[in-house]
DNA sequence: AAAAAAT
């Protein structure tokens, strides 16, 4: 572990950002790998790939920071496979092949996805890979491990189970990757991670990849790396420029109506709706479903089978909305996802960057809408600081012209029976919004003193970051409103043409 | 204020 000796600063990697995009086939890669890359349809490298691959091929430790959706998985898996091929020894019997590369990920779904990618790039080689994670039967994983694998992809808890059951031996591991490294190094994961690393040889190549690296994590990460090369593209902690970010000032009661309004207004085919709690995700998914939107939920209280099914249905376009906790915030690659909603502002600013990184991937455009209530001001300031951007809140007022307690009956038979539902109060957000007339206003800042002084409620020792920024800049920041261009239209009756009959 | 990861 780290001693008191000062940690070496990572060396800067050569800046090749100005060079034209390099093709994969200019790399010194085995034809088997080049063929797999070509099969995948990739021709040129993304900036993180162009920078990281040659360095990984040299055998150096790497700390890689790049925007979400820019191909970090390929950036480490392709060169690692190349290095493994170089030393391949086909004369050893398969049963004696030890695990040579270990990839750790913070969620089961992400581990699964990384494993798919590794398999794809390794398909023409005889390197075998397997993924192990919790929530599913250990036996097939055990059988695969005992048959022998070169590349093991895992979540920490289940891997420790397999280690303790002696299903795998990690004392021959030559390469370790921490995907979403800042999460793997955070307090919740660190003990497991340290135990796992204690089983590995010290002489190895270690790679850390993430879209966000806080200074503290960067420092901590140094103690797991040897003479690391810091590979950064653009600025770390940055969001993709192709993502349109909107921040809308709302009350809790109006959140759902705003989501549905924007889905309709922008004709969004699909969206992920992020919430902060598992229970909240389950509840919100049910109400959206009741409103006729095809919805799936993804959170840690669901069985692993349900989790995979939800994600799969969403990826295949069988559901329109995925209501998820931060289990879905990181790394998940969902092709052509047009929008992400932050129904709740995330507790960690880093997770904001990761959440909205689910859209606008691979250069596509995306929309990220964050619903901000008065109690979110502090979290918003953290986000503003992290992404180094001034955030303007849009006002969007939603009004009702329908009695408050009226709601759509669930089915025909229930229509005549007006019975109160147990455990559930009718929600104000069940109201329709007014179909016509001026429904949107941009109040003068003084109309809502809160956003002028967002921190009054919480006593703080030091002035919040945004205050300094504001003082330094004549332009208004978080406290300024911008006028929405469009007025809020009626939302109820919003139904996807593809929506199946419910019930 | 929570979530994730082992059962």
Short mmCIF file of C-alpha atoms (C1' of nucleotides) in Angstrom, two decimals:
data_model
loop_
_atom_site.label_atom_id
_atom_site.label_comp_id
_atom_site.label_asym_id
_atom_site.label_seq_id
_atom_site.Cartn_x
_atom_site.Cartn_y
_atom_site.Cartn_z
CA UNK A 1 0.00 0.00 0.00
CA UNK A 2 1.03 3.62 -0.24
CA UNK A 3 3.78 4.76 2.10
CA UNK A 4 4.41 8.29 3.11
CA UNK A 5 6.68 8.86 0.18
CA UNK A 6 5.38 11.51 -2.17
CA UNK A 7 3.44 10.05 -5.04
CA UNK A 8 4.91 10.57 -8.45
CA UNK A 9 3.02 12.85 -10.76
CA UNK A 10 1.72 10.98 -13.77
CA UNK A 11 3.61 11.78 -16.91
CA UNK A 12 1.73 13.52 -19.62
CA UNK A 13 0.91 11.42 -22.63
CA UNK A 14 1.93 12.66 -26.07
CA UNK A 15 -0.69 14.95 -27.49
CA UNK A 16 -1.93 13.56 -30.72
CA UNK A 17 -5.34 15.15 -30.65
CA UNK A 18 -4.58 17.33 -33.65
CA UNK A 19 -3.64 14.37 -35.80
CA UNK A 20 -6.27 12.98 -38.18
CA UNK A 21 -8.19 10.00 -36.78
CA UNK A 22 -5.93 6.99 -37.01
CA UNK A 23 -7.20 3.68 -38.31
CA UNK A 24 -7.08 0.55 -36.23
CA UNK A 25 -5.17 -1.21 -38.99
CA UNK A 26 -2.23 1.12 -38.49
CA UNK A 27 -1.70 -0.45 -35.08
CA UNK A 28 0.68 -3.35 -34.58
CA UNK A 29 -2.16 -5.74 -33.80
CA UNK A 30 -2.53 -9.43 -34.53
CA UNK A 31 -4.60 -10.05 -37.68
CA UNK A 32 -7.08 -12.00 -35.55
CA UNK A 33 -7.79 -8.91 -33.52
CA UNK A 34 -7.88 -6.60 -36.53
CA UNK A 35 -10.39 -8.94 -38.12
CA UNK A 36 -12.60 -8.80 -35.03
CA UNK A 37 -12.38 -5.01 -34.95
CA UNK A 38 -13.32 -4.86 -38.61
CA UNK A 39 -16.19 -7.29 -37.98
CA UNK A 40 -17.47 -4.86 -35.37
CA UNK A 41 -17.59 -2.16 -38.01
CA UNK A 42 -14.88 0.02 -36.51
CA UNK A 43 -12.38 1.66 -38.82
CA UNK A 44 -10.87 4.62 -36.99
CA UNK A 45 -10.02 5.03 -33.36
CA UNK A 46 -11.62 7.44 -30.95
CA UNK A 47 -9.23 9.87 -29.23
CA UNK A 48 -9.06 7.81 -26.03
CA UNK A 49 -8.33 4.69 -28.07
CA UNK A 50 -5.68 6.40 -30.18
CA UNK A 51 -3.96 7.66 -27.06
CA UNK A 52 -4.34 4.70 -24.74
CA UNK A 53 -3.85 1.67 -26.98
CA UNK A 54 -0.18 2.32 -27.88
CA UNK A 55 0.64 2.97 -24.23
CA UNK A 56 -1.10 -0.19 -23.05
CA UNK A 57 0.71 -2.11 -25.78
CA UNK A 58 3.99 -0.83 -24.32
CA UNK A 59 3.04 -2.48 -21.06
CA UNK A 60 2.68 0.73 -19.07
CA UNK A 61 0.16 1.36 -16.30
CA UNK A 62 -2.53 3.76 -17.44
CA UNK A 63 -5.01 6.04 -15.80
CA UNK A 64 -7.48 6.82 -18.53
CA UNK A 65 -10.07 9.59 -18.37
CA UNK A 66 -12.35 10.23 -21.27
CA UNK A 67 -15.88 11.33 -21.88
CA UNK A 68 -18.56 8.73 -21.68
CA UNK A 69 -19.47 6.87 -24.83
CA UNK A 70 -16.08 7.20 -26.48
CA UNK A 71 -15.01 3.60 -26.49
CA UNK A 72 -13.09 3.08 -23.27
CA UNK A 73 -13.85 -0.64 -23.22
CA UNK A 74 -12.15 -1.18 -26.56
CA UNK A 75 -9.34 1.11 -25.46
CA UNK A 76 -8.25 -1.40 -22.84
CA UNK A 77 -9.55 -4.74 -24.08
CA UNK A 78 -7.99 -4.68 -27.56
CA UNK A 79 -4.43 -3.92 -26.46
CA UNK A 80 -4.67 -6.33 -23.52
CA UNK A 81 -5.75 -9.14 -25.81
CA UNK A 82 -2.84 -8.25 -28.06
CA UNK A 83 -0.39 -8.50 -25.21
CA UNK A 84 -1.85 -11.82 -24.16
CA UNK A 85 -1.62 -13.19 -27.69
CA UNK A 86 2.00 -12.22 -27.89
CA UNK A 87 2.82 -14.48 -25.01
CA UNK A 88 0.33 -17.18 -25.83
CA UNK A 89 1.67 -20.61 -25.14
CA UNK A 90 -0.52 -23.19 -26.91
CA UNK A 91 1.55 -26.10 -25.62
CA UNK A 92 0.19 -25.71 -22.10
CA UNK A 93 -2.88 -27.81 -21.49
CA UNK A 94 -6.07 -25.77 -21.34
CA UNK A 95 -6.85 -26.89 -17.82
CA UNK A 96 -3.63 -25.37 -16.63
CA UNK A 97 -4.24 -22.01 -18.21
CA UNK A 98 -4.37 -19.55 -15.33
CA UNK A 99 -6.38 -16.36 -15.30
CA UNK A 100 -4.11 -13.83 -16.95
CA UNK A 101 -6.32 -10.76 -17.12
CA UNK A 102 -8.87 -9.53 -14.59
CA UNK A 103 -11.43 -6.81 -15.29
CA UNK A 104 -13.50 -5.44 -12.40
CA UNK A 105 -16.69 -3.44 -12.80
CA UNK A 106 -19.04 -1.82 -10.26
CA UNK A 107 -22.35 -3.22 -11.48
CA UNK A 108 -23.44 -6.61 -12.75
CA UNK A 109 -24.90 -5.20 -15.93
CA UNK A 110 -21.71 -3.36 -16.72
CA UNK A 111 -19.60 -6.46 -16.07
CA UNK A 112 -21.86 -8.35 -18.45
CA UNK A 113 -21.51 -5.67 -21.10
CA UNK A 114 -17.73 -5.51 -20.82
CA UNK A 115 -17.62 -9.30 -21.10
CA UNK A 116 -19.64 -9.15 -24.30
CA UNK A 117 -17.15 -6.72 -25.77
CA UNK A 118 -14.16 -8.78 -24.72
CA UNK A 119 -15.74 -11.85 -26.31
CA UNK A 120 -16.35 -9.89 -29.49
CA UNK A 121 -12.74 -8.76 -29.80
CA UNK A 122 -11.35 -12.16 -28.80
CA UNK A 123 -13.61 -14.23 -31.02
CA UNK A 124 -10.95 -15.19 -33.58
CA UNK A 125 -8.37 -16.01 -30.93
CA UNK A 126 -8.34 -18.94 -28.56
CA UNK A 127 -8.34 -16.71 -25.52
CA UNK A 128 -11.31 -17.59 -23.36
CA UNK A 129 -13.21 -15.20 -21.17
CA UNK A 130 -15.96 -15.53 -18.62
CA UNK A 131 -17.96 -13.11 -16.55
CA UNK A 132 -18.92 -13.72 -12.93
CA UNK A 133 -21.32 -11.60 -10.89
CA UNK A 134 -23.82 -12.05 -8.09
CA UNK A 135 -27.54 -12.64 -8.17
CA UNK A 136 -27.31 -15.70 -10.38
CA UNK A 137 -26.35 -19.32 -9.93
CA UNK A 138 -22.70 -19.85 -9.13
CA UNK A 139 -22.47 -23.30 -10.68
CA UNK A 140 -22.16 -22.42 -14.36
CA UNK A 141 -19.61 -19.76 -13.43
CA UNK A 142 -17.68 -22.29 -11.39
CA UNK A 143 -17.70 -24.78 -14.24
CA UNK A 144 -16.39 -22.17 -16.68
CA UNK A 145 -13.67 -21.10 -14.25
CA UNK A 146 -12.58 -24.68 -13.68
CA UNK A 147 -12.44 -25.33 -17.41
CA UNK A 148 -9.96 -22.49 -17.53
CA UNK A 149 -10.19 -18.91 -18.72
CA UNK A 150 -7.58 -16.35 -19.62
CA UNK A 151 -9.76 -13.28 -19.14
CA UNK A 152 -12.01 -12.96 -16.11
CA UNK A 153 -14.55 -10.14 -15.88
CA UNK A 154 -16.23 -9.75 -12.51
CA UNK A 155 -18.01 -7.73 -9.89
CA UNK A 156 -16.13 -7.72 -6.58
CA UNK A 157 -18.44 -9.63 -4.25
CA UNK A 158 -18.98 -12.69 -6.40
CA UNK A 159 -15.33 -12.79 -7.38
CA UNK A 160 -14.37 -13.01 -3.72
CA UNK A 161 -16.82 -15.88 -3.34
CA UNK A 162 -15.12 -17.74 -6.18
CA UNK A 163 -11.68 -16.98 -4.79
CA UNK A 164 -12.65 -18.31 -1.37
CA UNK A 165 -14.25 -21.39 -2.92
CA UNK A 166 -10.96 -21.85 -4.78
CA UNK A 167 -12.75 -21.84 -8.08
CA UNK A 168 -10.12 -19.62 -9.54
CA UNK A 169 -6.54 -18.78 -8.82
CA UNK A 170 -5.37 -15.27 -9.43
CA UNK A 171 -1.67 -15.58 -8.64
CA UNK A 172 -0.77 -15.57 -12.33
CA UNK A 173 -2.70 -12.43 -13.24
CA UNK A 174 -0.65 -10.18 -15.49
CA UNK A 175 -3.21 -7.51 -16.26
CA UNK A 176 -5.83 -5.78 -14.12
CA UNK A 177 -8.43 -3.30 -15.29
CA UNK A 178 -10.68 -1.25 -13.04
CA UNK A 179 -13.58 -0.06 -15.14
CA UNK A 180 -15.36 2.98 -13.70
CA UNK A 181 -12.29 3.19 -11.53
CA UNK A 182 -13.42 6.08 -9.40
CA UNK A 183 -16.42 4.07 -8.26
CA UNK A 184 -14.30 0.98 -7.64
CA UNK A 185 -12.02 3.05 -5.42
CA UNK A 186 -14.77 4.68 -3.42
CA UNK A 187 -15.46 3.85 0.15
CA UNK A 188 -18.14 1.27 -0.50
CA UNK A 189 -16.00 -0.85 -2.78
CA UNK A 190 -12.52 -0.25 -1.46
CA UNK A 191 -12.37 -3.05 1.15
CA UNK A 192 -13.43 -5.72 -1.37
CA UNK A 193 -11.13 -4.28 -3.96
CA UNK A 194 -8.17 -4.33 -1.62
CA UNK A 195 -8.84 -7.92 -0.70
CA UNK A 196 -9.00 -8.91 -4.34
CA UNK A 197 -5.82 -7.04 -5.17
CA UNK A 198 -4.07 -8.80 -2.30
CA UNK A 199 -4.46 -12.09 -4.19
CA UNK A 200 -2.74 -10.70 -7.27
CA UNK A 201 0.96 -10.59 -8.06
CA UNK A 202 2.53 -7.20 -7.50
CA UNK A 203 4.28 -7.33 -10.84
CA UNK A 204 1.46 -6.67 -13.22
CA UNK A 205 0.06 -4.07 -15.56
CA UNK A 206 -2.81 -2.08 -14.08
CA UNK A 207 -5.27 0.06 -16.01
CA UNK A 208 -7.82 2.45 -14.55
CA UNK A 209 -10.56 3.92 -16.68
CA UNK A 210 -13.40 6.30 -15.95
CA UNK A 211 -15.16 9.39 -17.23
CA UNK A 212 -14.70 11.12 -13.91
CA UNK A 213 -11.71 11.30 -11.63
CA UNK A 214 -11.86 13.48 -8.57
CA UNK A 215 -8.50 14.78 -7.34
CA UNK A 216 -8.74 12.58 -4.24
CA UNK A 217 -9.44 9.48 -6.30
CA UNK A 218 -6.62 10.38 -8.64
CA UNK A 219 -4.29 10.54 -5.68
CA UNK A 220 -5.57 7.28 -4.20
CA UNK A 221 -5.29 5.59 -7.58
CA UNK A 222 -1.60 6.40 -7.74
CA UNK A 223 -0.93 3.92 -4.97
CA UNK A 224 -2.27 1.09 -7.12
CA UNK A 225 -0.27 2.02 -10.19
CA UNK A 226 3.41 1.98 -11.12
CA UNK A 227 4.76 4.94 -13.07
CA UNK A 228 1.34 5.47 -14.59
CA UNK A 229 0.73 7.40 -17.74
CA UNK A 230 -2.23 9.72 -17.43
CA UNK A 231 -4.28 9.53 -20.59
CA UNK A 232 -6.87 12.24 -20.91
CA UNK A 233 -8.92 13.33 -23.83
CA UNK A 234 -10.63 16.66 -23.71
CA UNK A 235 -11.11 17.61 -20.11
CA UNK A 236 -12.00 14.97 -17.57
CA UNK A 237 -15.35 15.18 -15.81
CA UNK A 238 -16.73 16.66 -18.99
CA UNK A 239 -19.98 15.87 -20.63
CA UNK A 240 -20.20 15.15 -24.32
CA UNK A 241 -20.75 18.31 -26.32
CA UNK A 242 -23.41 16.54 -28.34
CA UNK A 243 -25.70 16.36 -25.33
CA UNK A 244 -28.16 19.22 -24.91
CA UNK A 245 -28.46 19.84 -21.19
CA UNK A 246 -31.59 21.42 -19.78
CA UNK A 247 -32.36 22.22 -16.17
CA UNK A 248 -35.97 22.85 -15.32
CA UNK A 249 -37.23 24.38 -12.12
CA UNK A 250 -40.13 22.26 -10.87
CA UNK A 251 -42.02 21.21 -7.81
CA UNK A 252 -42.11 17.52 -6.93
CA UNK A 253 -45.75 17.34 -7.96
CA UNK A 254 -45.08 18.53 -11.47
CA UNK A 255 -42.12 16.34 -12.28
CA UNK A 256 -44.02 13.62 -14.07
CA UNK A 257 -46.05 16.04 -16.12
CA UNK A 258 -42.87 17.78 -17.25
CA UNK A 259 -41.30 14.49 -18.28
CA UNK A 260 -44.33 13.51 -20.29
CA UNK A 261 -44.59 16.94 -21.83
CA UNK A 262 -41.02 16.85 -23.05
CA UNK A 263 -41.36 13.31 -24.34
CA UNK A 264 -44.26 14.47 -26.45
CA UNK A 265 -42.80 17.81 -27.48
CA UNK A 266 -39.52 16.29 -28.61
CA UNK A 267 -41.08 13.10 -29.93
CA UNK A 268 -38.64 11.09 -27.88
CA UNK A 269 -38.72 7.44 -28.79
CA UNK A 270 -37.09 6.34 -25.57
CA UNK A 271 -35.63 7.74 -22.38
CA UNK A 272 -34.02 6.68 -19.14
CA UNK A 273 -35.53 8.34 -16.09
CA UNK A 274 -33.09 8.38 -13.19
CA UNK A 275 -34.31 8.54 -9.61
CA UNK A 276 -32.37 8.43 -6.37
CA UNK A 277 -34.00 5.51 -4.61
CA UNK A 278 -35.02 1.97 -5.38
CA UNK A 279 -38.48 2.45 -3.95
CA UNK A 280 -38.88 5.67 -5.89
CA UNK A 281 -37.91 3.86 -9.08
CA UNK A 282 -40.47 1.11 -8.50
CA UNK A 283 -43.23 3.59 -7.75
CA UNK A 284 -42.49 5.93 -10.60
CA UNK A 285 -42.33 3.06 -13.05
CA UNK A 286 -45.79 1.96 -11.96
CA UNK A 287 -47.31 5.41 -12.44
CA UNK A 288 -45.79 5.84 -15.88
CA UNK A 289 -47.09 2.41 -16.78
CA UNK A 290 -50.52 3.47 -15.59
CA UNK A 291 -50.30 6.52 -17.82
CA UNK A 292 -49.94 4.22 -20.79
CA UNK A 293 -46.21 4.47 -21.29
CA UNK A 294 -44.40 1.21 -21.77
CA UNK A 295 -42.10 1.27 -18.77
CA UNK A 296 -39.54 -0.98 -17.16
CA UNK A 297 -37.75 -0.49 -13.87
CA UNK A 298 -34.11 -1.22 -13.15
CA UNK A 299 -32.82 -1.13 -9.59
CA UNK A 300 -31.10 -3.24 -6.97
CA UNK A 301 -34.26 -4.52 -5.29
CA UNK A 302 -35.20 -6.46 -8.41
CA UNK A 303 -33.96 -9.96 -8.98
CA UNK A 304 -31.04 -10.27 -11.32
CA UNK A 305 -33.30 -11.98 -13.79
CA UNK A 306 -35.71 -9.04 -13.75
CA UNK A 307 -32.85 -6.57 -14.02
CA UNK A 308 -31.47 -8.22 -17.12
CA UNK A 309 -34.94 -8.51 -18.60
CA UNK A 310 -35.71 -4.82 -18.03
CA UNK A 311 -32.47 -3.74 -19.62
CA UNK A 312 -32.92 -6.12 -22.48
CA UNK A 313 -36.49 -5.01 -23.18
CA UNK A 314 -35.31 -1.41 -23.17
CA UNK A 315 -32.40 -2.12 -25.50
CA UNK A 316 -34.68 -3.94 -27.90
CA UNK A 317 -37.14 -1.04 -27.88
CA UNK A 318 -39.91 -3.05 -26.29
CA UNK A 319 -40.31 -0.43 -23.59
CA UNK A 320 -40.13 3.32 -23.97
CA UNK A 321 -39.09 4.36 -20.51
CA UNK A 322 -36.51 2.83 -18.24
CA UNK A 323 -36.90 4.09 -14.70
CA UNK A 324 -33.61 3.39 -12.99
CA UNK A 325 -31.44 4.08 -9.98
CA UNK A 326 -27.76 4.79 -10.36
CA UNK A 327 -27.21 1.11 -11.01
CA UNK A 328 -27.74 2.21 -14.63
CA UNK A 329 -25.74 5.43 -14.36
CA UNK A 330 -22.37 4.12 -15.37
CA UNK A 331 -20.99 2.63 -18.47
CA UNK A 332 -24.10 1.07 -19.92
CA UNK A 333 -24.07 1.38 -23.66
CA UNK A 334 -27.53 1.77 -25.09
CA UNK A 335 -27.45 2.50 -28.78
CA UNK A 336 -29.20 5.64 -30.01
CA UNK A 337 -30.71 6.59 -26.67
CA UNK A 338 -32.20 10.03 -27.39
CA UNK A 339 -32.78 11.28 -23.87
CA UNK A 340 -32.03 11.02 -20.18
CA UNK A 341 -34.13 12.58 -17.45
CA UNK A 342 -32.83 13.26 -13.99
CA UNK A 343 -36.14 12.97 -12.18
CA UNK A 344 -34.10 13.47 -9.03
CA UNK A 345 -30.88 15.43 -9.02
CA UNK A 346 -28.15 12.87 -8.26
CA UNK A 347 -26.50 12.97 -4.86
CA UNK A 348 -23.04 12.89 -6.38
CA UNK A 349 -22.11 15.39 -9.03
CA UNK A 350 -20.00 12.71 -10.71
CA UNK A 351 -23.10 10.63 -11.20
CA UNK A 352 -24.66 13.51 -13.11
CA UNK A 353 -21.88 13.21 -15.67
CA UNK A 354 -22.26 9.43 -15.82
CA UNK A 355 -26.06 9.48 -16.05
CA UNK A 356 -26.25 11.90 -18.93
CA UNK A 357 -23.46 9.98 -20.58
CA UNK A 358 -26.01 7.27 -21.40
CA UNK A 359 -27.21 9.53 -24.19
CA UNK A 360 -25.23 11.24 -26.93
CA UNK A 361 -22.93 8.28 -27.26
CA UNK A 362 -20.51 7.74 -30.11
CA UNK A 363 -21.06 11.23 -31.44
CA UNK A 364 -24.86 10.98 -31.57
CA UNK A 365 -26.96 13.83 -30.28
CA UNK A 366 -28.82 13.53 -27.02
CA UNK A 367 -31.02 15.41 -24.60
CA UNK A 368 -30.43 15.50 -20.86
CA UNK A 369 -33.14 17.07 -18.73
CA UNK A 370 -32.65 17.63 -15.03
CA UNK A 371 -35.65 18.45 -12.87
CA UNK A 372 -34.61 20.78 -10.11
CA UNK A 373 -36.57 21.54 -6.96
CA UNK A 374 -35.75 24.08 -4.34
CA UNK A 375 -34.07 21.55 -2.12
CA UNK A 376 -31.62 20.64 -4.88
CA UNK A 377 -29.75 23.92 -4.94
CA UNK A 378 -26.70 22.62 -3.19
CA UNK A 379 -26.46 19.56 -5.42
CA UNK A 380 -26.84 21.83 -8.42
CA UNK A 381 -23.94 23.96 -7.27
CA UNK A 382 -21.80 20.81 -7.00
CA UNK A 383 -22.71 19.88 -10.54
CA UNK A 384 -22.01 23.38 -11.78
CA UNK A 385 -18.60 23.23 -10.19
CA UNK A 386 -17.77 19.79 -11.54
CA UNK A 387 -18.74 20.39 -15.13
CA UNK A 388 -17.35 23.93 -14.99
CA UNK A 389 -20.41 25.35 -16.64
CA UNK A 390 -22.89 27.92 -15.54
CA UNK A 391 -26.31 26.42 -15.18
CA UNK A 392 -29.46 28.32 -16.04
CA UNK A 393 -32.75 27.09 -14.72
CA UNK A 394 -35.78 27.16 -16.94
CA UNK A 395 -39.11 27.94 -15.41
CA UNK A 396 -41.94 25.72 -16.49
CA UNK A 397 -45.20 26.07 -14.69
CA UNK A 398 -47.82 23.45 -15.12
CA UNK A 399 -51.41 24.19 -14.29
CA UNK A 400 -54.50 22.10 -13.93
CA UNK A 401 -58.09 22.50 -14.97
CA UNK A 402 -59.26 19.16 -13.70
CA UNK A 403 -60.49 18.26 -10.23
CA UNK A 404 -57.67 17.20 -8.07
CA UNK A 405 -58.78 13.75 -7.06
CA UNK A 406 -59.99 12.46 -10.36
CA UNK A 407 -57.96 9.72 -11.89
CA UNK A 408 -58.16 7.37 -14.77
CA UNK A 409 -59.72 4.05 -13.81
CA UNK A 410 -57.44 1.09 -14.20
CA UNK A 411 -59.78 -1.00 -16.26
CA UNK A 412 -63.34 -1.23 -17.51
CA UNK A 413 -64.66 -3.22 -14.58
CA UNK A 414 -63.33 -0.74 -12.09
CA UNK A 415 -64.82 2.20 -13.91
CA UNK A 416 -68.11 2.37 -12.06
CA UNK A 417 -66.64 1.55 -8.69
CA UNK A 418 -65.06 4.62 -7.20
CA UNK A 419 -63.07 3.14 -4.41
CA UNK A 420 -60.20 4.70 -2.60
CA UNK A 421 -56.94 2.97 -3.21
CA UNK A 422 -55.09 1.76 -0.22
CA UNK A 423 -51.51 2.70 0.43
CA UNK A 424 -51.70 5.30 -2.27
CA UNK A 425 -52.81 8.86 -2.17
CA UNK A 426 -53.99 10.31 -5.41
CA UNK A 427 -51.07 12.34 -6.61
CA UNK A 428 -51.33 15.94 -7.65
CA UNK A 429 -49.21 15.19 -10.64
CA UNK A 430 -51.98 13.01 -11.94
CA UNK A 431 -53.62 16.24 -12.97
CA UNK A 432 -53.60 17.19 -16.58
CA UNK A 433 -51.91 20.38 -17.54
CA UNK A 434 -53.95 23.13 -19.06
CA UNK A 435 -54.34 22.70 -22.75
CA UNK A 436 -54.54 26.34 -23.70
CA UNK A 437 -53.83 29.79 -22.39
CA UNK A 438 -50.66 31.10 -20.90
CA UNK A 439 -49.31 28.31 -18.78
CA UNK A 440 -45.70 29.22 -18.64
CA UNK A 441 -44.18 32.14 -16.95
CA UNK A 442 -40.72 33.21 -16.14
CA UNK A 443 -40.95 34.80 -12.76
CA UNK A 444 -38.76 37.70 -11.86
CA UNK A 445 -35.90 36.44 -9.73
CA UNK A 446 -37.39 38.20 -6.75
CA UNK A 447 -40.57 36.16 -7.10
CA UNK A 448 -38.61 33.21 -5.88
CA UNK A 449 -36.09 34.39 -3.38
CA UNK A 450 -34.88 30.86 -2.84
CA UNK A 451 -32.91 30.62 -6.02
CA UNK A 452 -31.23 33.88 -5.25
CA UNK A 453 -30.02 32.54 -1.94
CA UNK A 454 -29.99 28.79 -2.35
CA UNK A 455 -27.89 28.02 0.69
CA UNK A 456 -29.72 29.78 3.44
CA UNK A 457 -31.13 26.60 4.86
CA UNK A 458 -27.88 24.82 5.39
CA UNK A 459 -25.27 26.42 7.54
CA UNK A 460 -21.93 26.26 5.84
CA UNK A 461 -18.47 27.02 7.06
CA UNK A 462 -17.20 28.33 3.80
CA UNK A 463 -18.89 30.24 1.02
CA UNK A 464 -20.23 27.88 -1.63
CA UNK A 465 -18.28 27.62 -4.83
CA UNK A 466 -20.92 29.28 -6.92
CA UNK A 467 -20.78 32.42 -4.81
CA UNK A 468 -17.14 32.91 -5.65
CA UNK A 469 -17.84 32.22 -9.29
CA UNK A 470 -20.67 34.70 -9.24
CA UNK A 471 -18.55 37.34 -7.64
CA UNK A 472 -15.92 36.83 -10.27
CA UNK A 473 -18.35 36.98 -13.13
CA UNK A 474 -20.81 39.70 -14.03
CA UNK A 475 -23.04 37.13 -15.64
CA UNK A 476 -25.77 35.54 -13.61
CA UNK A 477 -25.35 31.90 -12.84
CA UNK A 478 -27.58 29.47 -11.06
CA UNK A 479 -29.92 32.19 -9.92
CA UNK A 480 -30.96 33.33 -13.38
CA UNK A 481 -34.01 32.11 -15.12
CA UNK A 482 -34.45 31.85 -18.81
CA UNK A 483 -37.77 32.05 -20.46
CA UNK A 484 -38.95 28.82 -21.99
CA UNK A 485 -39.78 29.21 -25.62
CA UNK A 486 -42.78 26.99 -25.69
CA UNK A 487 -45.79 26.80 -23.52
CA UNK A 488 -46.75 23.65 -21.76
CA UNK A 489 -49.35 21.70 -23.67
CA UNK A 490 -51.76 19.07 -22.51
CA UNK A 491 -50.06 15.89 -21.54
CA UNK A 492 -52.76 13.48 -20.74
CA UNK A 493 -53.67 11.14 -23.45
CA UNK A 494 -49.98 10.91 -24.34
CA UNK A 495 -49.65 7.41 -25.65
CA UNK A 496 -47.11 5.82 -27.80
CA UNK A 497 -48.70 4.34 -30.91
CA UNK A 498 -46.71 1.21 -30.22
CA UNK A 499 -47.99 0.86 -26.65
CA UNK A 500 -49.59 -2.50 -26.04
CA UNK A 501 -52.96 -2.73 -24.40
CA UNK A 502 -52.44 -2.84 -20.70
CA UNK A 503 -53.66 -5.62 -18.47
"C1'" DA B 1 -31.08 12.32 1.78
"C1'" DA B 2 -28.92 6.70 -1.62
"C1'" DA B 3 -27.07 3.06 -4.50
"C1'" DA B 4 -24.02 -0.51 -5.55
"C1'" DA B 5 -21.64 -5.16 -4.51
"C1'" DA B 6 -22.15 -11.65 -1.51
"C1'" DT B 7 -26.14 -14.64 0.64
#
